[in-house]
XYZ file of C-alpha atoms in Angstrom:
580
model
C -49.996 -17.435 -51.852
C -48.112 -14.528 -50.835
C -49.395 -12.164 -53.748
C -53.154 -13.347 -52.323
C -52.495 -12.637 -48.935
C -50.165 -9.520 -49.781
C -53.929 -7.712 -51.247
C -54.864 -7.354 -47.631
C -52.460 -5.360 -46.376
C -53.755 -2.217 -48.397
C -54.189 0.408 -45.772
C -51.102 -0.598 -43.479
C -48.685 -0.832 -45.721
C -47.290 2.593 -44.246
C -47.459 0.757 -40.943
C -45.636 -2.359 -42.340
C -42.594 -0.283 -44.082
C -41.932 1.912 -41.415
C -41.384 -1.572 -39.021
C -38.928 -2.651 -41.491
C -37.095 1.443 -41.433
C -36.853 1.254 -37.632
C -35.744 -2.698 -37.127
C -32.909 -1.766 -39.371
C -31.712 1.496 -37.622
C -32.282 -0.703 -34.019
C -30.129 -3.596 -35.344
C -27.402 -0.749 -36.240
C -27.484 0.817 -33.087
C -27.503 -2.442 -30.730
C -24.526 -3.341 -33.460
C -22.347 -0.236 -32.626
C -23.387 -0.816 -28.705
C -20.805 -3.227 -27.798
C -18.367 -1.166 -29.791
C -18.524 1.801 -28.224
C -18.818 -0.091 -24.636
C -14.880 -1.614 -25.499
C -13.874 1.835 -26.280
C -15.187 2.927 -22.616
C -13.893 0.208 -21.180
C -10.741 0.529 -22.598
C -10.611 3.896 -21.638
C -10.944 3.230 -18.495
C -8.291 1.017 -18.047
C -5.851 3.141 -19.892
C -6.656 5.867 -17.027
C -8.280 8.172 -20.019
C -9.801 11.668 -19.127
C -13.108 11.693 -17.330
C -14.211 14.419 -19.841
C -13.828 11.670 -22.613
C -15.559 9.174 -20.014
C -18.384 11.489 -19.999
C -18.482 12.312 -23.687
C -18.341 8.104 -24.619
C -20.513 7.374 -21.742
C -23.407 9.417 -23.104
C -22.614 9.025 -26.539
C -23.580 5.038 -25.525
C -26.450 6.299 -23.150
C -27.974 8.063 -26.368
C -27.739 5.434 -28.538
C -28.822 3.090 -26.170
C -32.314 5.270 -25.829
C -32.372 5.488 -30.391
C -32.221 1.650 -29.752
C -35.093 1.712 -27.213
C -37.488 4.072 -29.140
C -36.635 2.360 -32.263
C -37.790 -1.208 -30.669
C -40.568 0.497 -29.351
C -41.714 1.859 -32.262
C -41.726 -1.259 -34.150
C -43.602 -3.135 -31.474
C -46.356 -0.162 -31.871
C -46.348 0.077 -35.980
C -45.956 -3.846 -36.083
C -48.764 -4.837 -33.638
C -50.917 -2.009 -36.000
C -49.782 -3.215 -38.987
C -50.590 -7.234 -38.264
C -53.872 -6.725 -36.834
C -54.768 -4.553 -39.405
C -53.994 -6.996 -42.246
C -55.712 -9.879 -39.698
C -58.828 -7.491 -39.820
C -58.209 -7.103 -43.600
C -57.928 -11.050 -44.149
C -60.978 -11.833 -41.884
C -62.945 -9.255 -43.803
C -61.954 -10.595 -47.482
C -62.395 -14.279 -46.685
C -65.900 -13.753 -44.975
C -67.142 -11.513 -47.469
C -65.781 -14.238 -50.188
C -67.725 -16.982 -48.609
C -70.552 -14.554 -48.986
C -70.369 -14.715 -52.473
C -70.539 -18.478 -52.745
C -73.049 -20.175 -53.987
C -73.930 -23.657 -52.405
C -72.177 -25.365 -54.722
C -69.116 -23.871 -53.807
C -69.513 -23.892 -50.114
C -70.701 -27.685 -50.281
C -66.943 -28.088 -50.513
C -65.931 -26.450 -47.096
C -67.520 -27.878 -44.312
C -69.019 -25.013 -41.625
C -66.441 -25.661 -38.968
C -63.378 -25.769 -41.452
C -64.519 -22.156 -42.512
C -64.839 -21.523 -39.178
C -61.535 -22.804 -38.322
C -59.590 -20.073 -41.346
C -61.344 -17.696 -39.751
C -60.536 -17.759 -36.690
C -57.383 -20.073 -35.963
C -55.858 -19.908 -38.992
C -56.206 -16.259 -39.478
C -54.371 -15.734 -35.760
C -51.577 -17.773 -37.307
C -50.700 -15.599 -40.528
C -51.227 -12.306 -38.080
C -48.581 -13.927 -36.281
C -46.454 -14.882 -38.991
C -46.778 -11.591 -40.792
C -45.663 -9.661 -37.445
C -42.519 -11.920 -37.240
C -42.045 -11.812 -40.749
C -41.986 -7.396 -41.012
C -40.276 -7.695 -37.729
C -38.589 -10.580 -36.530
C -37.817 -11.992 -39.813
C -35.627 -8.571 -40.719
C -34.310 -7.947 -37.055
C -32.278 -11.686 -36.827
C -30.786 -11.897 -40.388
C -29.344 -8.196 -40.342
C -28.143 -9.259 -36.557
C -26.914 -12.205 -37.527
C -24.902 -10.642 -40.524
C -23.939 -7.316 -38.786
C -22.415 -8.969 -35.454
C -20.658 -11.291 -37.258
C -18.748 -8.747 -39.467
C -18.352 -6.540 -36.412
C -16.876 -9.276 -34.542
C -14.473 -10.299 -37.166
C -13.379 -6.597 -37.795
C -12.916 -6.202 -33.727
C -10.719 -9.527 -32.534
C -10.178 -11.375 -35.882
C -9.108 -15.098 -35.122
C -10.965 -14.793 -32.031
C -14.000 -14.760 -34.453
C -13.737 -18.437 -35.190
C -15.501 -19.503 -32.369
C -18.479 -19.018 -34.605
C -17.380 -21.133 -37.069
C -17.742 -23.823 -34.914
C -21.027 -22.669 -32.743
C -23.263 -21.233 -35.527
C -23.201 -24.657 -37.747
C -23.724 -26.667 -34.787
C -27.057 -24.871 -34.071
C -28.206 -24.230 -37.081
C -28.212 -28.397 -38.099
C -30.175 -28.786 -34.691
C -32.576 -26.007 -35.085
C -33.364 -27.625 -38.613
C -33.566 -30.704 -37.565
C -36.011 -29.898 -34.702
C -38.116 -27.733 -37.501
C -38.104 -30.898 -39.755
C -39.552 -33.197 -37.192
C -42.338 -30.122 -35.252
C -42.962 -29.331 -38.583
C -45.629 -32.445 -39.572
C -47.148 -32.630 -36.291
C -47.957 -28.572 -36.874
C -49.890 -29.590 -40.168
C -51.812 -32.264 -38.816
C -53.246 -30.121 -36.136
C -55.310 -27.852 -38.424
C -57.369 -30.449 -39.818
C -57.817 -31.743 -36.426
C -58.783 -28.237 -35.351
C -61.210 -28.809 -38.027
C -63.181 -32.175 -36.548
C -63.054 -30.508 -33.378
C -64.868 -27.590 -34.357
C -67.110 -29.741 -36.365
C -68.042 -31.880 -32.787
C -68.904 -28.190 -30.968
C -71.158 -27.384 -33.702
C -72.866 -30.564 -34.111
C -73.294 -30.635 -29.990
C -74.689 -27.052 -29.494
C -76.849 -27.454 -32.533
C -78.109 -30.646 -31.813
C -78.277 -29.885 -28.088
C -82.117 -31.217 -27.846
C -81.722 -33.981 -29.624
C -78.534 -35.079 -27.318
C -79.946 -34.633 -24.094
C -83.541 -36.349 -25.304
C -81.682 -39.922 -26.660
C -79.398 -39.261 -23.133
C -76.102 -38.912 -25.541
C -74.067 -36.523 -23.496
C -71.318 -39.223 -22.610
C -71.033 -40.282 -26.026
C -70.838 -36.550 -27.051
C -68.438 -36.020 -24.397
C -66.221 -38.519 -25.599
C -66.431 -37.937 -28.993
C -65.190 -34.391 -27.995
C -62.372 -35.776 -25.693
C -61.107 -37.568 -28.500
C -60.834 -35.134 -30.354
C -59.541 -32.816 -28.194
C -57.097 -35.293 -27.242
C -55.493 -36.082 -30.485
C -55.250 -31.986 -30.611
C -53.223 -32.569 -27.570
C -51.189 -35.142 -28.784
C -49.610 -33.797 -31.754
C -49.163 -30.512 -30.168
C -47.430 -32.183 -26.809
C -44.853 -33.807 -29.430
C -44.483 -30.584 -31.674
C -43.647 -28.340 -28.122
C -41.190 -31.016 -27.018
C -39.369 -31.348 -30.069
C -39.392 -27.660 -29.998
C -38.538 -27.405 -26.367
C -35.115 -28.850 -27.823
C -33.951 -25.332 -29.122
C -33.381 -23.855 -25.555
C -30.882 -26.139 -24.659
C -29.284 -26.550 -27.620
C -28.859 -22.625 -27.625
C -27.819 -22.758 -24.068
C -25.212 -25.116 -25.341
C -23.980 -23.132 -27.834
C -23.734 -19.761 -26.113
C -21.880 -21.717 -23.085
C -19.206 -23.090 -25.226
C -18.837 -19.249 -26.885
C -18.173 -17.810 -23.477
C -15.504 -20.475 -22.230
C -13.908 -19.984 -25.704
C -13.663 -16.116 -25.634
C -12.746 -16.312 -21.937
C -10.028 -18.742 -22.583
C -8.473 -18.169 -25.487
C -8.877 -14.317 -25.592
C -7.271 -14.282 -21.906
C -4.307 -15.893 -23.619
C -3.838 -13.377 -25.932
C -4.508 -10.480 -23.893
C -1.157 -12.398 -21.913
C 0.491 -12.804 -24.632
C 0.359 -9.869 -26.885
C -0.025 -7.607 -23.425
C -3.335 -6.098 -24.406
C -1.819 -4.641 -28.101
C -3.948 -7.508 -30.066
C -7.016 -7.532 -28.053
C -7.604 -6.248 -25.411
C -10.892 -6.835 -22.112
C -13.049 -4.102 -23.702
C -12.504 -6.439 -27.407
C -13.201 -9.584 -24.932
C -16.537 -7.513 -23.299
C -17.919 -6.683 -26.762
C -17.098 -10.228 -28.165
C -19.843 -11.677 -25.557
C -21.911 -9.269 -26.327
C -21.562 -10.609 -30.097
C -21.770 -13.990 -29.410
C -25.525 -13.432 -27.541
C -26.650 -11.309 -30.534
C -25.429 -13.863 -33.178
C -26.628 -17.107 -31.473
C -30.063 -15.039 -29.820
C -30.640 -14.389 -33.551
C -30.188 -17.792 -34.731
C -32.549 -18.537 -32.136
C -35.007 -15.844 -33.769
C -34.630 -17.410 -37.327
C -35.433 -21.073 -35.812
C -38.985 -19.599 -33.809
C -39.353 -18.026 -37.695
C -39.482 -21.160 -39.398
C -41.141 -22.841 -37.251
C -43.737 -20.201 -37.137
C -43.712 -19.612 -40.720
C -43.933 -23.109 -41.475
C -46.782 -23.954 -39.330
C -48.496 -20.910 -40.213
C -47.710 -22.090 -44.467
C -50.269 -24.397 -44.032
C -53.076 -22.049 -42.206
C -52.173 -19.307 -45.221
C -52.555 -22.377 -47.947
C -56.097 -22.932 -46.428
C -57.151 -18.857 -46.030
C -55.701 -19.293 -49.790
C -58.149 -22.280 -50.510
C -61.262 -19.909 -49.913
C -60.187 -16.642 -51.292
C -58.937 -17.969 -54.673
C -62.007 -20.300 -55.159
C -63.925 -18.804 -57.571
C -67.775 -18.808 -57.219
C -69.651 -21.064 -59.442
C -72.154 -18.086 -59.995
C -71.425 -15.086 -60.484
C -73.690 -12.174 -62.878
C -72.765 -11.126 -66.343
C -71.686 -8.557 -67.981
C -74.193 -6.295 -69.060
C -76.862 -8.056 -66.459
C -80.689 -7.659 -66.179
C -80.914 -5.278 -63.719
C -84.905 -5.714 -62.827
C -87.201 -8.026 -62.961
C -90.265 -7.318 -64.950
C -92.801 -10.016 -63.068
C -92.836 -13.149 -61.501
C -93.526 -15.589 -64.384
C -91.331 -18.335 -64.512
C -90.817 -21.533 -67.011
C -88.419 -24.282 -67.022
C -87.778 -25.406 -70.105
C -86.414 -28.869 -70.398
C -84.367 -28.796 -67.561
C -81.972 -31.039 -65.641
C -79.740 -31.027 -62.984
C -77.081 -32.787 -60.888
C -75.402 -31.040 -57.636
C -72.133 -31.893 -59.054
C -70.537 -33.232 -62.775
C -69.188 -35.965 -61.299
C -72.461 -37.514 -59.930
C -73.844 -40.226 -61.871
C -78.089 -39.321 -61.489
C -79.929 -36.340 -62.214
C -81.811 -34.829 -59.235
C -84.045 -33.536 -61.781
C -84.816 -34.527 -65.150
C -86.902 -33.377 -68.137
C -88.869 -30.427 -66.060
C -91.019 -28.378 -68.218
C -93.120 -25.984 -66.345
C -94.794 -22.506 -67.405
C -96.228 -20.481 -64.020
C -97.708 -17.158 -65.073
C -97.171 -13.975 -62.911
C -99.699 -13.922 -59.521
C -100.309 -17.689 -59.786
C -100.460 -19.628 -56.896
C -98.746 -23.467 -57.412
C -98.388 -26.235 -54.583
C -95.721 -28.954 -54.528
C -96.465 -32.372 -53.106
C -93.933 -35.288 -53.093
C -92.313 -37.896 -50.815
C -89.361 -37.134 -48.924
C -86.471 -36.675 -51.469
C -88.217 -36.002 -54.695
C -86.020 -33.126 -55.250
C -88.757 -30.412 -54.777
C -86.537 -27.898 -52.474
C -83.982 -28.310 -55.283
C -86.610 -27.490 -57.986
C -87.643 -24.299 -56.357
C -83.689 -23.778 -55.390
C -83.602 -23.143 -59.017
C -85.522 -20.148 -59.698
C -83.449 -18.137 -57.599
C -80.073 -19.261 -58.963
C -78.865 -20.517 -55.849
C -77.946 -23.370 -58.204
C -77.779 -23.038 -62.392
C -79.047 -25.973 -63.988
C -77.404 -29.015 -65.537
C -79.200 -28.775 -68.978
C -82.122 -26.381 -70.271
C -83.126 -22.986 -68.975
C -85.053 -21.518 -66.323
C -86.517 -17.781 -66.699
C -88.185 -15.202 -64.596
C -89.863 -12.973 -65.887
C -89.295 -13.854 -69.559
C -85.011 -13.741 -69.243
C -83.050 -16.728 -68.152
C -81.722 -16.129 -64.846
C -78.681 -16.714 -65.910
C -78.713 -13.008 -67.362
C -80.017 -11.141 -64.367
C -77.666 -9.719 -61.672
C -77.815 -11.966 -59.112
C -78.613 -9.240 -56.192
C -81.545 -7.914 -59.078
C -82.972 -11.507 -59.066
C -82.560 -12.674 -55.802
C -83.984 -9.538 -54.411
C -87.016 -10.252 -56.273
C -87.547 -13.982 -54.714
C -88.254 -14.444 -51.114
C -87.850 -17.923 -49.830
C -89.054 -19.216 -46.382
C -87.698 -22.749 -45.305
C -88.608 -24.821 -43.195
C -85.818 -24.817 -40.912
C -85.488 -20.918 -41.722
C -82.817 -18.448 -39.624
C -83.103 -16.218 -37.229
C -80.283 -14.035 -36.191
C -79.236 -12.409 -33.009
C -80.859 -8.881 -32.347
C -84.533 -7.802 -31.779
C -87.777 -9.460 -33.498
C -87.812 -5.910 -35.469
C -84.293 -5.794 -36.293
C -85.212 -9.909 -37.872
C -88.006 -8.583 -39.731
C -86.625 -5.425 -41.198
C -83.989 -8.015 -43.265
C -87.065 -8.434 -45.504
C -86.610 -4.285 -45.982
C -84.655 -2.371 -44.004
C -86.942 1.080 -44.660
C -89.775 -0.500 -43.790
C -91.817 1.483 -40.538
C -93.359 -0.104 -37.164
C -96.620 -0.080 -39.267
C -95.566 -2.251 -41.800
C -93.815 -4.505 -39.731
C -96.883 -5.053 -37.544
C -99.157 -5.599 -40.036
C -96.615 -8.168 -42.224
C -96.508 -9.979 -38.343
C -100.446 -9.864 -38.360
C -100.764 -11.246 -41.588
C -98.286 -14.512 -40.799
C -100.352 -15.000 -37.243
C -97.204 -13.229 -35.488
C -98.168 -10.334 -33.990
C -100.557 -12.031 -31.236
C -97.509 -13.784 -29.442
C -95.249 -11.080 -30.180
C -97.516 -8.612 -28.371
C -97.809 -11.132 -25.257
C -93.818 -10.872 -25.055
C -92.797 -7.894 -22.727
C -90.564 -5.624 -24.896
C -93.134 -6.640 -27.991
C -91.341 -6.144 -31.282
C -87.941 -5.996 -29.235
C -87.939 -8.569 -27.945
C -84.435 -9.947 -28.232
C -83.749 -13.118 -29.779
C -81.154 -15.392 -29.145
C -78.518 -16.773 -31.261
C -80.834 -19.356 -33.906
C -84.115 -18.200 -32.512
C -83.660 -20.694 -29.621
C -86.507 -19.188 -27.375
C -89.354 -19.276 -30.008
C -91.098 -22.288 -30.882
C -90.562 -23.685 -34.044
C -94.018 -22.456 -35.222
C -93.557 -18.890 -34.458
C -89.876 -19.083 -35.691
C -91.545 -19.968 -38.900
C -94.481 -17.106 -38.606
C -91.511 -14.693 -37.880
C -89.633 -15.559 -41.144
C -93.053 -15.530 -43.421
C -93.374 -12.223 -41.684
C -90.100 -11.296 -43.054
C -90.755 -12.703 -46.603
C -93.893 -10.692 -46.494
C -92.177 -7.194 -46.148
C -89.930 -8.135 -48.796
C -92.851 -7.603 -50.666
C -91.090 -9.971 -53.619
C -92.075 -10.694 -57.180
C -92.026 -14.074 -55.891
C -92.637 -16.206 -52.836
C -91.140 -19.535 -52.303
C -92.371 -21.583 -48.957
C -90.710 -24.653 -48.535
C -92.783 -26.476 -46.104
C -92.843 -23.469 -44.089
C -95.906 -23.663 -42.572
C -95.207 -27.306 -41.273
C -94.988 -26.814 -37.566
C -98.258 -24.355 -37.191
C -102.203 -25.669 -36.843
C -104.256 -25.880 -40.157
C -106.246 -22.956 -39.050
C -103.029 -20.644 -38.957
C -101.926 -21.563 -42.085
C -105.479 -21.438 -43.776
C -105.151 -17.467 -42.376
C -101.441 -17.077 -43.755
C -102.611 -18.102 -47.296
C -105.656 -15.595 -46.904
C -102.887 -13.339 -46.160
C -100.901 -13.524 -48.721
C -103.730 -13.238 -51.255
C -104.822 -9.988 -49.774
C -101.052 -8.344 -49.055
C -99.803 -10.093 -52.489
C -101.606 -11.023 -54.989
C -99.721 -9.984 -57.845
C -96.854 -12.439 -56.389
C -96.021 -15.865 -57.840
C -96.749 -18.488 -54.986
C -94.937 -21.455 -54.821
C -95.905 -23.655 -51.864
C -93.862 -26.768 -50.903
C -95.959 -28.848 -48.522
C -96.888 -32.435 -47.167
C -100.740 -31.235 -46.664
C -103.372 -31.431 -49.131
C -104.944 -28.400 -47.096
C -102.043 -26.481 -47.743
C -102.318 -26.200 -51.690
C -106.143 -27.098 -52.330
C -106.638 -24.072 -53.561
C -103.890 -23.127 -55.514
C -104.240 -22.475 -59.263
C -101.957 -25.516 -60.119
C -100.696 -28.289 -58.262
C -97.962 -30.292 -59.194
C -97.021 -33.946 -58.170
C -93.087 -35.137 -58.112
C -91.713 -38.412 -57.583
C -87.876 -38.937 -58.452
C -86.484 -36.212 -59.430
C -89.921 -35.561 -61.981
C -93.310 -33.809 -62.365
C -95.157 -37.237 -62.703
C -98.774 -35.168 -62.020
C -100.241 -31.176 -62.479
C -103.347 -29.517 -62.463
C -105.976 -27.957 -59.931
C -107.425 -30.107 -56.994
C -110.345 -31.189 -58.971
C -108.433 -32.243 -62.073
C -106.042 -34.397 -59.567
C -108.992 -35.940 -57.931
C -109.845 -37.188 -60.755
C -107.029 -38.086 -63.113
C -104.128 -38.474 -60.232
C -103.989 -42.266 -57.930
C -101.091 -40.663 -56.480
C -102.755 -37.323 -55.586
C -105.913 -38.762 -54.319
C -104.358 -41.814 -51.983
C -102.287 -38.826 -50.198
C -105.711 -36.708 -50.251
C -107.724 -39.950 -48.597
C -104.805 -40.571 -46.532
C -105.162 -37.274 -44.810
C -108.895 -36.700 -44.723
C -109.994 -39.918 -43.715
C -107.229 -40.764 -41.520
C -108.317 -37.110 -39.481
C -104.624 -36.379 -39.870
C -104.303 -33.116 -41.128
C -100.669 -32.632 -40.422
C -99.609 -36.102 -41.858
């Protein structure tokens, strides 16, 4: 875990070694402190010249200021160096999920990845500040007092052997019982997130069923439980300040007391009030940096589990990746499946598909039609190797896609879905994803061509028109122009809409598909739909039922030879419902 994490310090590990350079030289400085304040106030006492005074007095002023700037400096390199590696961390896990393929992100859930990157990469910053600060500051404290106060009053020393066990079995005992209640609150964080999402995207469907209390209270729950573990976790850690006020009591009564007694008795040649000043002064250091190790581990603890789950993403490796040697273009858009089969995972006991053979030559146009769950996104989910197939092959352009690098292929296929995304930014800055060269010109007449530009031109800023986070203030319709807009500039060797065109009129999408065969006709077409109208005229037509191609060929041939193609064709003719 650590040699995973340790790759994103790169940059800052200058930053990060100089933190550890200048907490050492400030724990040797605060160290000699109290020595040099007994010798002062020794001096004092034994009437020694004020030209000495002066001399020790700055001598303790200077190294009081080292101490200062060296404290300071480690606050400056340390805050640097942890946000830096944060950055780092955020920056390597996001672009990690990037490379996932849906196979691999089917096993994180949206608001647990949203959850490492946010909360549980604030955690490791944390931890990895304390650890190049903190966590070298209290041990070398703890060591360095202790053998200072040993060589400076001896016997008077022992006090320690009684304090420091005391509070070190209660600060582990307080870390093993905060320590569970820390882990259970990630996964927690996790359902929580999970209810936001769920609300904000499903805010319409809420507020139309009237579900906001039940929404509210799923969220409270949550929430609540959040609260719960952490209330217990604080007050179990709440326990360290008195137990440290305890300890540091019982250190001064013991220094006061018995070294009195031996300043008495041995009339100051043993010990003497300066020894009995810089004692304290020990005592705070050694149990203030017992304190330090106990926030450590329970920071480090807590924050094992949010590094385990960072961990989780950025050492699972993606299910697709390109080979050596890849394909690095694609010749045309002819594809064939050849025997194939596939299941989303090799545990699952049915194939989504089975026994597909298909040949689609470059420039065809091909229509889907199937009931709800036929598996004919995850055909089409195929070509572009979003997923690789169970058993035979699927190629493009004449070479398994299992060859081609997967930017070279996937920047070939353009797919529009039916619940497609658009991003924050302007209408333009949407469309230009399709190509990011591409002119005003070409973006208007890609807009004109999908039945976009007439409401974008009706907007006031036009083509900047800013859209809002998941294209909430377009219609679903133009949502879906604007995205076969953006397919359209892609200008691919292959164009995938999966019922894309469902929430526009018949007429509009009887004008897209005149588009495309003007603007592409050398492009493969493969159009998912529920309406005959949609794939009439496409150059084949195929008809799935579980998981199969049960029926192909051109309108005609299915009117003729297909019960299942024409009842759906009666259905929506003579029933005058075009968009059934």
């Amino acid at each position: 875990m650590l040699k995973t994490l340790g790759k994103s310090v790169r940059e800052f590990k200058l930053p990060s070694i100089l933190v550890l350079l200048l907490m050492v030289l400030e724990v040797i400085l605060e160290v000699l402190i109290p020595t040099r304040t007994a010798d002062l106030v020794n001096g004092v006492k034994a009437n020694m010249p004020m030209e000495m005074l002066i001399h020790d007095g700055v001598v303790l002023v200077v190294m009081a200021m080292l101490s200062l700037l060296c404290g300071a400096g480690g606050g400056y390199f340390g805050s640097k160096a942890s946000a830096g590696f944060a950055r780092n961390v955020r920056h390597d896990v996001f672009e990690k999920v990037q490379s996932f393929s849906f196979s691999n992100i089917d096993k994180f859930s949206t608001a647990s990845l949203v959850t490492r990157l946010t909360t549980d990469i604030s955690n490791v910053q944390m931890a990895y500040m304390m650890l190049i600060r903190v966590a070298v500051r209290a041990p070398l404290m703890f060591v360095f007092s202790i053998v200072a106060a040993y060589r400076m009053a001896g016997s008077l020393a022992t006090t320690f052997v009684i304090v420091i066990p005391f509070l070190a079995f209660v600060l582990i005992m307080i870390g093993r019982k905060a320590m569970p209640a820390f882990r259970a609150v990630f996964k927690k964080y996790d359902r929580l997130n999970e209810s936001i999402e769920e609300n904000v995207r499903g805010m319409r469907v809420v507020k139309s069923f009237s579900r906001e209390e039940y929404e509210k209270q799923k969220f409270a729950a949550s929430s609540d439980a959040i609260r719960r573990d952490f209330t217990y976790a604080e007050r179990v850690v709440a326990l360290n300040s008195p137990a440290m006020q305890l300890s540091m009591h019982f250190n001064m009564v013991f220094i006061l007391t018995v070294g009195a007694k031996l300043v008495v008795t041995s009339g100051g040649t043993y010990i003497d009030i300066g020894q009995i000043q810089a004692m304290l002064s020990y005592g705070v250091q050694i149990l203030m940096s017992l304190m330090m190790l106990s926030m450590i581990y329970v920071m480090l603890t807590m924050s094992a589990e949010a590094a385990r789950r960072i961990c989780e993403v950025l050492n699972e490796k993606s299910a697709l990746t390109s080979p050596e040697n890849a394909v690095e273009e694609v010749r045309d858009g002819s594809i064939d499946f050849t025997d194939v089969s596939f299941k989303y995972s090799e545990s699952a006991k049915n194939f989504a598909l089975s026994g597909i053979d298909l040949h689609i030559p470059s420039g065809a146009t091909v229509g889907i039609l199937g009931g709800t769950g036929t598996s004919k996104s995850t055909l089409v989910q195929l070509i572009p190797r979003l997923y690789d197939v169970s058993c035979g092959s699927v190629k493009v352009g004449g070479v398994d896609v299992r060859e081609y690098d997967l930017h070279a292929l996937r920047n070939a296929v353009a797919m529009v879905l039916q619940k497609n995304e658009l991003f924050s930014g302007t209408i333009a800055e949407n469309l230009r994803w399709g190509n990011e060269n591409a002119t005003d010109e070409e973006i208007i007449e890609a807009a004109k061509l999908a039945q976009a530009d007439e409401f974008v031109s009706s907007f006031p800023d036009g083509y900047e028109t800013k859209i809002e986070q998941g294209g909430t203030n377009v219609s679903g319709g133009q949502k879906q122009r604007l995205c076969i807009a953006r397919a359209l500039l892609k200008k691919p060797k292959i164009l995938i809409l999966d019922d894309s065109t469902s929430a526009v009129d018949t007429r509009t999408d009887a004008l897209i598909r005149q588009g495309f065969k003007n603007y592409i006709p050398d492009t493969t077409k493969i159009i998912i739909a529920q309406r005959v109208a949609s794939v009439e005229d496409a150059d084949l037509i195929l008809i799935m039922d579980n998981g199969q191609i049960v029926d192909r060929g051109t309108h005609a041939e299915l009117m003729a030879s297909s019960e299942i193609y024409r009842e759906i064709y009666e259905q929506q003719t003579k029933g005058g419902d075009d968009n059934a």
